[in-house]
XYZ file of C-alpha atoms in Angstrom:
651
model
C 214.384 113.068 3.424
C 216.669 110.968 5.530
C 216.795 113.350 8.428
C 213.783 112.000 10.284
C 214.624 108.290 9.767
C 218.053 108.972 11.020
C 217.009 110.833 14.109
C 214.626 108.072 15.124
C 216.880 105.135 14.315
C 217.997 104.327 17.815
C 219.337 100.867 18.651
C 217.362 98.444 16.597
C 217.622 94.664 16.765
C 217.145 94.005 13.099
C 219.132 95.774 10.526
C 216.725 94.748 7.808
C 213.830 96.465 9.562
C 215.842 99.657 9.977
C 216.880 99.667 6.416
C 213.431 98.976 5.204
C 211.927 101.733 7.292
C 214.294 104.266 5.793
C 213.794 102.995 2.235
C 210.050 103.104 2.849
C 210.450 106.690 4.056
C 212.150 107.699 0.804
C 209.579 105.853 -1.290
C 206.577 107.328 0.491
C 207.935 110.866 0.520
C 208.410 110.524 -3.229
C 204.913 109.191 -3.574
C 203.603 111.939 -1.449
C 204.645 114.632 -3.945
C 202.383 112.876 -6.455
C 199.228 112.429 -4.465
C 197.594 112.671 -1.036
C 195.345 110.205 0.625
C 191.711 111.187 0.283
C 192.220 113.948 -2.289
C 191.333 111.752 -5.242
C 188.316 109.517 -5.749
C 188.931 106.137 -3.965
C 188.499 104.208 -7.158
C 191.671 105.504 -8.713
C 194.120 102.768 -9.489
C 197.227 104.414 -8.001
C 195.347 104.847 -4.664
C 194.337 101.186 -4.440
C 197.678 99.851 -5.488
C 199.349 101.917 -2.694
C 196.843 100.549 -0.182
C 197.083 96.919 -1.077
C 200.481 96.245 -2.563
C 204.132 97.207 -2.169
C 205.961 94.345 -3.870
C 209.349 95.973 -3.638
C 209.526 96.289 0.127
C 207.153 93.623 1.463
C 209.766 90.981 2.223
C 211.522 93.389 4.619
C 208.439 94.135 6.644
C 206.644 90.716 6.432
C 206.270 88.674 9.481
C 207.298 85.516 7.630
C 210.825 86.662 6.951
C 211.576 88.045 10.443
C 212.507 86.203 13.586
C 212.130 86.907 17.275
C 214.778 89.058 18.913
C 216.657 87.319 21.663
C 216.150 90.077 24.230
C 212.438 90.224 23.883
C 212.172 86.784 25.567
C 209.881 84.418 23.638
C 207.514 84.383 26.587
C 204.693 82.983 24.463
C 205.226 79.410 25.319
C 206.226 79.877 28.961
C 202.983 81.506 30.192
C 200.577 79.882 27.752
C 198.211 78.421 30.312
C 197.357 81.635 32.114
C 197.663 84.154 29.292
C 194.153 85.227 28.238
C 195.287 85.739 24.651
C 196.587 82.199 24.368
C 193.462 80.782 26.078
C 191.288 82.701 23.626
C 193.036 81.810 20.389
C 193.806 78.177 21.322
C 190.166 77.448 22.423
C 188.748 74.840 20.129
C 185.041 75.134 19.389
C 183.132 72.088 18.272
C 180.573 71.942 15.419
C 177.922 70.928 17.949
C 178.594 74.091 20.032
C 178.227 76.359 16.963
C 174.934 74.723 15.910
C 173.595 74.951 19.444
C 174.539 78.637 19.759
C 172.728 79.425 16.511
C 169.414 78.179 17.823
C 169.527 78.789 21.524
C 168.910 82.067 23.403
C 171.871 83.435 25.402
C 172.285 82.814 29.147
C 172.364 86.175 30.927
C 173.454 87.430 34.323
C 173.268 90.874 35.946
C 176.005 92.222 38.177
C 176.735 95.593 39.659
C 180.367 96.767 39.532
C 181.723 99.687 41.581
C 182.512 102.088 38.678
C 180.759 100.704 35.647
C 177.493 100.125 37.511
C 174.903 97.690 36.051
C 176.416 95.152 33.771
C 174.589 92.450 31.694
C 176.776 89.472 30.956
C 175.468 87.090 28.310
C 176.827 84.055 26.396
C 175.477 81.407 24.048
C 178.526 79.198 24.384
C 179.469 78.641 28.002
C 178.000 78.494 31.503
C 178.071 81.958 33.018
C 180.779 82.352 35.629
C 180.467 85.134 38.128
C 182.987 87.729 37.085
C 183.856 90.217 39.773
C 186.603 92.847 39.600
C 189.326 92.361 42.173
C 190.175 95.348 44.346
C 193.763 95.548 43.210
C 195.401 94.272 40.048
C 199.007 93.280 39.678
C 200.439 94.246 36.295
C 202.013 90.771 36.047
C 198.595 89.114 36.337
C 197.441 91.036 33.220
C 200.051 89.286 31.038
C 201.146 92.524 29.261
C 203.745 91.879 26.471
C 207.076 93.647 26.743
C 207.571 96.662 26.741
C 203.985 97.567 27.736
C 204.403 96.504 31.365
C 206.872 99.345 31.819
C 205.614 101.949 29.275
C 201.885 101.895 30.266
C 202.353 103.563 33.610
C 204.184 106.519 32.045
C 201.805 106.834 29.119
C 198.803 106.814 31.379
C 200.241 108.987 34.218
C 198.196 112.106 33.077
C 194.980 110.422 34.522
C 196.587 109.320 37.761
C 196.992 111.651 40.736
C 197.501 111.391 44.478
C 196.099 108.189 45.993
C 195.419 106.600 42.573
C 199.156 106.615 41.695
C 199.960 104.238 44.568
C 197.117 102.077 43.662
C 198.564 100.892 40.354
C 198.689 102.323 36.836
C 195.022 102.230 35.944
C 192.229 104.595 36.935
C 189.200 102.807 38.528
C 187.244 103.058 35.250
C 190.209 101.814 33.171
C 190.779 98.914 35.570
C 187.259 97.599 35.120
C 187.179 98.189 31.402
C 190.561 96.454 30.947
C 189.531 93.453 32.937
C 186.622 92.867 30.589
C 188.721 93.564 27.451
C 191.466 91.246 28.703
C 189.044 88.448 29.160
C 188.329 88.763 25.406
C 184.597 89.298 25.915
C 182.661 91.706 23.681
C 181.944 94.993 25.384
C 179.444 97.828 24.895
C 180.193 100.901 26.985
C 177.593 103.644 26.266
C 178.959 106.276 28.638
C 182.038 107.447 26.783
C 181.983 111.305 26.780
C 184.419 113.523 24.849
C 184.387 115.939 27.719
C 184.962 113.643 30.693
C 186.359 110.169 30.011
C 186.988 109.890 26.259
C 190.806 110.054 26.404
C 190.819 107.637 29.403
C 188.849 105.135 27.299
C 191.041 105.608 24.302
C 194.223 104.923 26.319
C 192.901 101.645 27.652
C 191.618 100.268 24.311
C 194.881 101.254 22.600
C 196.762 99.350 25.342
C 194.579 96.239 24.689
C 195.001 96.508 20.893
C 198.811 96.865 20.909
C 199.104 94.076 23.526
C 197.035 91.806 21.235
C 199.127 92.522 18.155
C 202.508 92.170 19.971
C 201.465 88.771 21.336
C 200.140 87.569 18.013
C 203.318 88.693 16.191
C 205.622 87.393 18.893
C 204.010 83.968 18.382
C 204.536 84.035 14.651
C 208.099 85.232 14.986
C 208.954 82.648 17.598
C 207.475 79.893 15.371
C 209.590 81.230 12.471
C 212.713 80.773 14.627
C 211.645 77.311 15.606
C 210.864 76.258 12.075
C 214.270 77.641 10.973
C 216.142 75.747 13.636
C 214.241 72.548 12.665
C 214.851 73.369 8.950
C 211.216 72.821 8.061
C 209.827 73.854 4.634
C 206.361 75.153 3.932
C 203.509 72.883 5.067
C 205.730 70.331 6.772
C 204.451 70.622 10.397
C 200.940 71.222 11.670
C 202.143 72.530 15.078
C 202.611 76.090 13.971
C 199.061 77.313 13.321
C 199.428 80.814 14.493
C 197.708 83.225 12.152
C 194.567 84.144 10.183
C 193.836 84.033 6.370
C 195.054 87.611 6.116
C 197.452 89.681 8.258
C 195.275 92.516 9.537
C 194.194 91.637 13.115
C 192.812 94.878 14.624
C 190.427 97.254 12.994
C 189.832 100.644 14.863
C 186.898 102.695 13.595
C 187.107 106.394 14.508
C 185.058 109.323 13.138
C 187.719 111.904 12.389
C 191.368 112.133 11.394
C 192.181 113.790 14.708
C 191.116 110.574 16.521
C 193.318 108.491 14.199
C 196.255 110.817 14.984
C 195.746 110.363 18.712
C 195.589 106.559 18.362
C 198.827 106.406 16.445
C 200.545 108.725 18.986
C 199.438 106.418 21.793
C 200.805 103.349 19.921
C 204.140 105.124 19.523
C 204.270 106.194 23.180
C 203.282 102.687 24.363
C 206.072 101.064 22.333
C 208.636 103.711 23.331
C 207.891 104.796 26.835
C 210.912 106.636 28.235
C 213.439 104.113 27.081
C 216.617 105.351 25.348
C 215.727 102.976 22.561
C 213.738 105.078 20.177
C 211.564 103.174 17.739
C 211.520 103.747 13.996
C 208.368 105.357 12.773
C 208.345 105.363 8.971
C 206.268 107.999 7.029
C 205.844 109.985 10.273
C 206.123 113.389 8.551
C 203.554 112.530 5.919
C 201.237 111.229 8.536
C 201.434 114.326 10.669
C 200.899 116.562 7.559
C 197.738 114.642 6.506
C 196.217 113.908 9.953
C 197.343 116.890 12.008
C 195.628 120.314 11.867
C 196.709 123.980 11.735
C 195.480 125.726 14.865
C 195.188 128.962 12.850
C 192.532 127.424 10.638
C 189.920 127.590 13.409
C 187.525 130.510 13.053
C 187.992 132.886 15.971
C 185.324 134.072 18.419
C 182.871 131.209 17.793
C 181.150 130.414 21.009
C 180.169 126.765 21.138
C 179.139 124.436 24.082
C 182.005 122.540 25.714
C 180.872 119.153 24.420
C 180.903 120.569 20.841
C 184.519 121.812 21.232
C 185.617 118.474 22.654
C 184.096 116.483 19.654
C 185.092 118.820 16.853
C 188.725 119.386 17.776
C 191.645 119.149 15.310
C 191.267 117.632 11.821
C 187.687 116.705 11.374
C 187.893 115.200 7.953
C 185.778 111.858 7.916
C 187.183 110.147 4.824
C 190.425 108.268 5.643
C 191.921 104.832 6.135
C 195.554 103.908 7.021
C 197.362 100.649 7.629
C 199.831 100.249 10.508
C 202.473 97.455 10.629
C 204.265 96.738 13.897
C 207.436 94.816 13.872
C 209.322 94.613 17.237
C 210.965 98.057 17.403
C 209.427 99.741 14.355
C 206.052 101.106 13.301
C 205.330 101.556 9.670
C 202.524 103.970 8.832
C 200.754 103.746 5.422
C 201.577 100.103 5.268
C 199.667 98.283 2.494
C 196.529 96.765 4.008
C 197.545 93.132 3.495
C 200.920 93.900 5.261
C 199.303 95.690 8.198
C 198.517 94.486 11.661
C 196.246 97.362 12.554
C 193.790 99.287 10.318
C 192.457 102.689 11.451
C 189.622 104.091 9.356
C 186.430 105.999 9.287
C 183.171 104.283 8.186
C 183.242 106.261 5.001
C 186.842 105.481 4.265
C 185.988 101.720 4.663
C 182.711 102.036 2.657
C 184.538 103.386 -0.397
C 186.893 100.442 -0.474
C 184.359 97.668 0.488
C 182.105 98.959 -2.348
C 178.693 97.628 -3.193
C 177.142 94.794 -5.077
C 178.047 94.954 -8.811
C 180.934 97.375 -8.419
C 184.077 96.317 -10.276
C 186.643 97.693 -7.870
C 185.827 96.450 -4.366
C 187.846 94.595 -1.747
C 186.891 93.343 1.690
C 189.278 90.357 2.130
C 191.328 92.429 4.526
C 188.467 92.173 7.054
C 188.432 88.347 6.944
C 190.809 87.758 9.899
C 190.060 90.704 12.128
C 190.378 89.439 15.677
C 189.708 92.642 17.480
C 187.192 95.261 16.235
C 187.023 98.588 18.119
C 184.246 101.060 17.231
C 184.843 104.279 19.099
C 182.353 107.200 19.401
C 179.621 105.144 17.836
C 177.009 107.825 18.486
C 178.765 110.210 15.928
C 178.146 107.640 13.105
C 174.413 108.129 13.803
C 175.022 111.712 12.659
C 177.294 110.775 9.756
C 175.815 107.688 8.042
C 174.815 104.708 10.078
C 174.482 102.669 6.885
C 178.223 102.560 6.539
C 178.580 100.903 9.876
C 175.918 98.277 9.022
C 177.697 97.737 5.574
C 181.013 97.198 7.431
C 179.417 94.735 9.908
C 178.006 92.637 7.092
C 181.365 92.227 5.550
C 183.341 91.342 8.643
C 185.065 87.928 8.865
C 183.921 86.545 5.500
C 186.047 83.930 3.759
C 188.540 85.874 1.423
C 188.025 85.558 -2.296
C 191.808 85.403 -2.881
C 194.556 83.587 -1.012
C 196.827 86.680 -0.738
C 199.879 84.399 -0.578
C 199.074 82.814 2.810
C 200.771 79.642 3.967
C 197.701 77.559 4.788
C 199.849 75.265 7.058
C 200.175 78.334 9.467
C 196.463 79.258 9.432
C 194.451 78.398 12.623
C 191.778 75.727 12.103
C 188.962 77.856 13.274
C 189.949 80.509 10.620
C 189.980 77.832 7.921
C 186.501 76.535 9.216
C 185.093 80.136 8.623
C 184.515 80.474 12.449
C 186.518 83.723 12.762
C 183.374 85.660 13.789
C 183.104 83.566 16.943
C 186.579 84.491 17.945
C 186.364 88.180 17.084
C 186.267 90.561 19.999
C 184.161 93.710 19.476
C 184.618 96.777 21.686
C 181.873 99.377 21.114
C 182.046 102.773 22.828
C 179.535 105.532 22.523
C 177.977 108.473 24.422
C 174.457 107.081 24.643
C 172.095 104.076 24.715
C 170.498 103.857 21.324
C 168.348 101.262 19.667
C 170.438 101.172 16.476
C 173.751 100.751 18.345
C 172.112 98.077 20.631
C 170.949 96.273 17.521
C 174.501 96.057 16.017
C 175.882 94.764 19.436
C 173.135 92.118 19.773
C 173.123 90.907 16.138
C 176.834 91.074 15.117
C 178.701 90.457 18.379
C 178.712 86.641 18.752
C 182.110 86.022 20.333
C 182.278 82.649 22.087
C 183.687 84.248 25.250
C 180.463 86.097 25.742
C 179.237 89.674 25.778
C 179.070 92.491 28.461
C 176.925 95.422 28.105
C 176.829 98.436 30.531
C 173.123 99.204 31.217
C 172.671 102.149 33.568
C 169.365 103.933 33.499
C 169.135 107.722 33.861
C 167.406 108.620 37.095
C 167.097 112.313 36.182
C 166.447 113.447 32.660
C 167.772 116.386 30.648
C 164.541 118.259 31.101
C 165.939 119.280 34.495
C 168.440 121.494 32.640
C 165.740 123.560 30.977
C 166.048 127.008 32.464
C 163.120 128.769 30.834
C 159.619 128.900 32.239
C 157.872 126.552 29.777
C 154.953 124.094 29.730
C 156.096 120.780 27.984
C 153.179 118.800 26.609
C 154.143 115.153 25.806
C 151.701 113.490 23.405
C 151.749 109.738 23.069
C 150.846 108.286 19.685
C 149.997 104.671 19.152
C 151.752 102.389 16.555
C 151.014 98.755 15.825
C 154.694 97.732 15.541
C 158.184 99.249 15.017
C 157.914 99.294 11.228
C 154.733 101.307 11.282
C 156.044 104.061 13.791
C 157.280 106.411 10.926
C 153.960 106.489 9.160
C 151.959 106.627 12.461
C 154.077 109.673 13.613
C 153.599 111.543 10.323
C 149.833 111.055 10.263
C 149.431 111.912 13.980
C 151.441 115.111 13.357
C 149.507 116.356 10.322
C 146.049 115.400 11.695
C 146.347 116.173 15.425
C 149.215 118.601 16.052
C 149.519 120.716 12.985
C 145.925 122.001 12.902
C 146.560 123.506 16.360
C 149.452 125.671 14.906
C 148.037 126.726 11.573
C 146.486 129.806 13.117
C 148.500 132.910 12.531
C 148.537 133.538 16.272
C 150.807 130.506 16.597
C 153.606 132.068 14.582
C 157.375 131.580 15.268
C 157.000 127.733 15.476
C 160.214 125.657 15.271
C 159.815 121.981 14.359
C 162.828 119.890 15.462
C 163.160 116.710 13.255
C 165.833 114.156 14.165
C 165.612 112.069 10.973
C 166.528 113.523 7.620
C 163.926 111.275 5.870
C 161.211 112.628 8.095
C 162.452 116.138 7.395
C 162.102 115.623 3.568
C 158.656 114.155 3.961
C 157.512 117.059 6.065
C 159.119 119.652 3.766
C 157.268 118.098 0.789
C 153.988 118.160 2.642
C 154.402 121.738 3.770
C 155.213 122.731 0.090
C 152.123 120.889 -1.211
C 149.810 122.495 1.367
C 151.484 125.852 0.581
C 152.162 126.576 4.312
C 154.180 129.742 5.171
C 157.440 127.931 6.116
C 161.287 127.917 5.732
C 163.748 125.045 6.430
C 167.350 124.486 7.427
C 169.167 121.102 7.191
C 172.819 120.051 7.207
C 173.095 120.571 3.445
C 171.794 124.130 3.475
C 174.206 126.726 2.063
C 175.378 129.482 4.480
C 173.314 132.176 2.565
C 170.246 129.890 2.842
C 170.717 129.496 6.555
C 171.046 133.286 7.074
C 167.853 133.992 5.042
C 165.838 131.256 6.849
C 166.944 132.565 10.301
C 166.106 136.126 9.372
C 162.662 135.354 7.973
C 161.898 133.247 11.050
C 163.014 135.922 13.499
C 161.018 138.644 11.732
C 157.909 136.443 11.614
C 157.818 136.506 7.844
C 157.836 132.726 7.925
C 155.443 131.031 10.494
C 157.255 127.595 10.636
C 160.946 126.655 10.630
C 161.865 123.002 9.987
C 165.245 122.127 11.572
C 167.158 118.820 11.312
C 169.021 117.416 14.258
C 172.180 116.912 12.176
C 172.265 120.688 11.491
C 172.120 121.264 15.207
C 174.794 118.672 15.846
C 177.247 120.123 13.280
C 176.638 123.795 13.759
C 175.046 124.540 17.196
C 173.555 127.840 16.034
C 171.159 129.535 18.409
C 167.837 130.066 16.537
C 166.287 133.352 17.724
C 162.631 134.146 17.699
C 161.191 130.765 18.849
C 157.836 131.021 20.613
C 156.432 127.573 19.892
C 158.471 124.421 19.833
C 157.576 121.004 18.484
C 159.796 117.986 18.845
C 158.603 115.754 15.938
C 160.612 112.998 17.663
C 162.682 112.949 20.834
C 166.348 113.979 20.196
C 169.071 111.336 19.828
C 171.305 113.208 22.328
C 169.354 113.905 25.511
C 171.168 117.236 26.197
C 169.888 118.553 22.838
C 166.390 118.702 24.387
C 167.403 121.202 27.005
C 169.742 123.064 24.578
C 166.867 123.713 22.099
C 164.323 124.585 24.829
C 166.804 127.093 26.272
C 167.013 128.869 22.860
C 163.678 130.586 23.757
C 165.727 132.795 26.116
C 167.603 134.222 23.179
C 164.786 136.684 22.217
C 162.750 137.226 25.374
C 160.459 140.233 24.772
C 157.948 139.523 27.490
C 156.232 136.740 25.544
C 157.130 133.999 28.031
C 153.484 133.555 29.082
C 152.610 132.356 25.590
C 155.467 129.963 24.906
C 154.617 126.300 24.192
C 156.506 123.054 23.733
C 154.933 119.854 22.269
C 156.709 116.493 22.154
C 155.654 113.384 20.279
C 156.564 110.018 21.561
C 155.525 106.399 21.239
C 156.289 103.221 23.238
C 159.140 102.530 20.923
C 160.943 105.653 22.204
C 161.381 104.369 25.775
C 165.108 104.845 25.805
C 165.066 108.393 24.586
C 162.102 109.354 26.754
C 163.937 108.115 29.888
C 166.976 110.165 28.999
C 164.814 113.254 28.727
C 162.359 112.835 31.693
C 164.097 110.230 33.809
C 163.314 106.466 34.075
C 160.503 106.643 36.655
C 158.521 109.279 34.834
C 159.101 107.562 31.504
C 157.693 104.281 32.955
C 154.605 106.118 34.156
C 154.166 107.954 30.830
C 154.377 104.727 28.824
C 151.943 102.700 31.021
C 149.426 105.489 31.877
C 145.977 105.317 30.267
C 146.268 109.037 29.492
C 147.949 110.020 26.258
C 148.946 113.538 27.241
C 151.364 114.556 30.017
C 152.298 118.033 31.154
C 155.621 119.213 32.732
C 156.382 122.795 33.632
C 159.992 123.936 33.976
C 161.571 127.095 35.268
C 158.819 127.865 37.856
C 159.818 130.446 40.398
């Protein structure tokens, strides 16, 4: 048991921390034999007690009982004026500003940056300053906390090559992203791709998160030392307001355990670098066992697109949460939530703790003082359960129901005033512009420093990647308002589109349905009308999928209803399609060309009779632009004609 803690001991400034980490290793390994995270229902009392309390070892790991090491140089006070962290947390908002912000529209400004492209800056609190990226950045000017100024270049070296290396330790994309993060503005970056720049983005937000935590903790530890030297008791001096109502400062939301594993590995490498001083990582073996994956578990010979392989790599369990405490030269994994600095969780893992109205066991006080919220791969939550994300956002930065032993003389005034949401920085990363993600950013991100959204429009659409010779008929339907679109689409489909396909000549018709609720509604209608159809969704058993695909290919079933989530999670090629109907435009633009190209799978000289019909309304502008390009989309939305034809694959 002790082998690992011993090998990673290194030279540590605080004996107490070292001792605590080893003791914690013993305790957790013992606990580990009894249960594993996520294997039991989250309501079980053992589970919650482990996540929220650890009375025996708390004092060793608590910030209150530790002091700043001499060699880490309490640089907090020396560089206060220029440090963006200090400027942000020390900024005092006034009641008048908060009231004005609630009623006034934001001031906006558009800029074009070299790498990020079109940016929209907005703020309700301050006059907009033109914010341009400098050509070169000096690491000193970024105010990175030790040891990050030396470890970052090594940790990030895999992305730097040739001329970039001499140009600093950031890639051009990372440089622009970090400048926005370091200014403590909210950020929405919708061009994060698992294939291209996902890891680059993960590196830079991990740097920002660990930098924030180290600075916040250094401030608390330095103030502990000052209070001790002045021999002050609890609540005796008002100058030491340096924390929130609860300890967790950073929440990182990721979709799978593999992503949590990579985030923790980055934290370790950022704190360690290549120094001879190894840091203590308690519970490391347990963590690797529960968050790592066995390469032999992957089924062989499954051919899937590259983007699928990049997203579904490693351990793809989506129910987890873990607390991480960081104390100078040690990292404690599986720290109880109220003793953690950073929480890493999936939306489902958080939802089962937050609970719902009327549930006895629920807790969301640990979200009360989150200063940095990072939501990575936001588009995947659209395919999991977007409601969990909305539920989380509704419980962020509420006043806690319990004091959790906080010393109120150390709590910042803006936290006591319940203004934490105006100081919380939110970083939102995803692979696409989507109305639901935009809505969360616009509604829940109200940081006083302002917001930045990357808004590049697609000039060419994914229709250009369709390789088959196919006429695409886009049919526009009218809807009075956003709330009536769902009903309008359904009635338009059953009254205008379906009658054209009920003839037996139009067999082998695949209907692609992005929303599961629309799928259920259509399935019920087809059953009631006794149409000859079969269906596949993400909940269909393997045997049911095989039967449905066989009946469709053989023409025994005329229609096949297919959900987008099934395509997202499985990427099967459906054979036998002759007629294609997109009930709604796909969430991911490349799914459009992927599904169209499935017609090639069984080409028996029927190309001349293939058809493709797409339904859209004016509320689908973003998705339409992603499929046909922004200029064509504008014409199709403004044109007096309701039907538009494209032909792909012409020789």
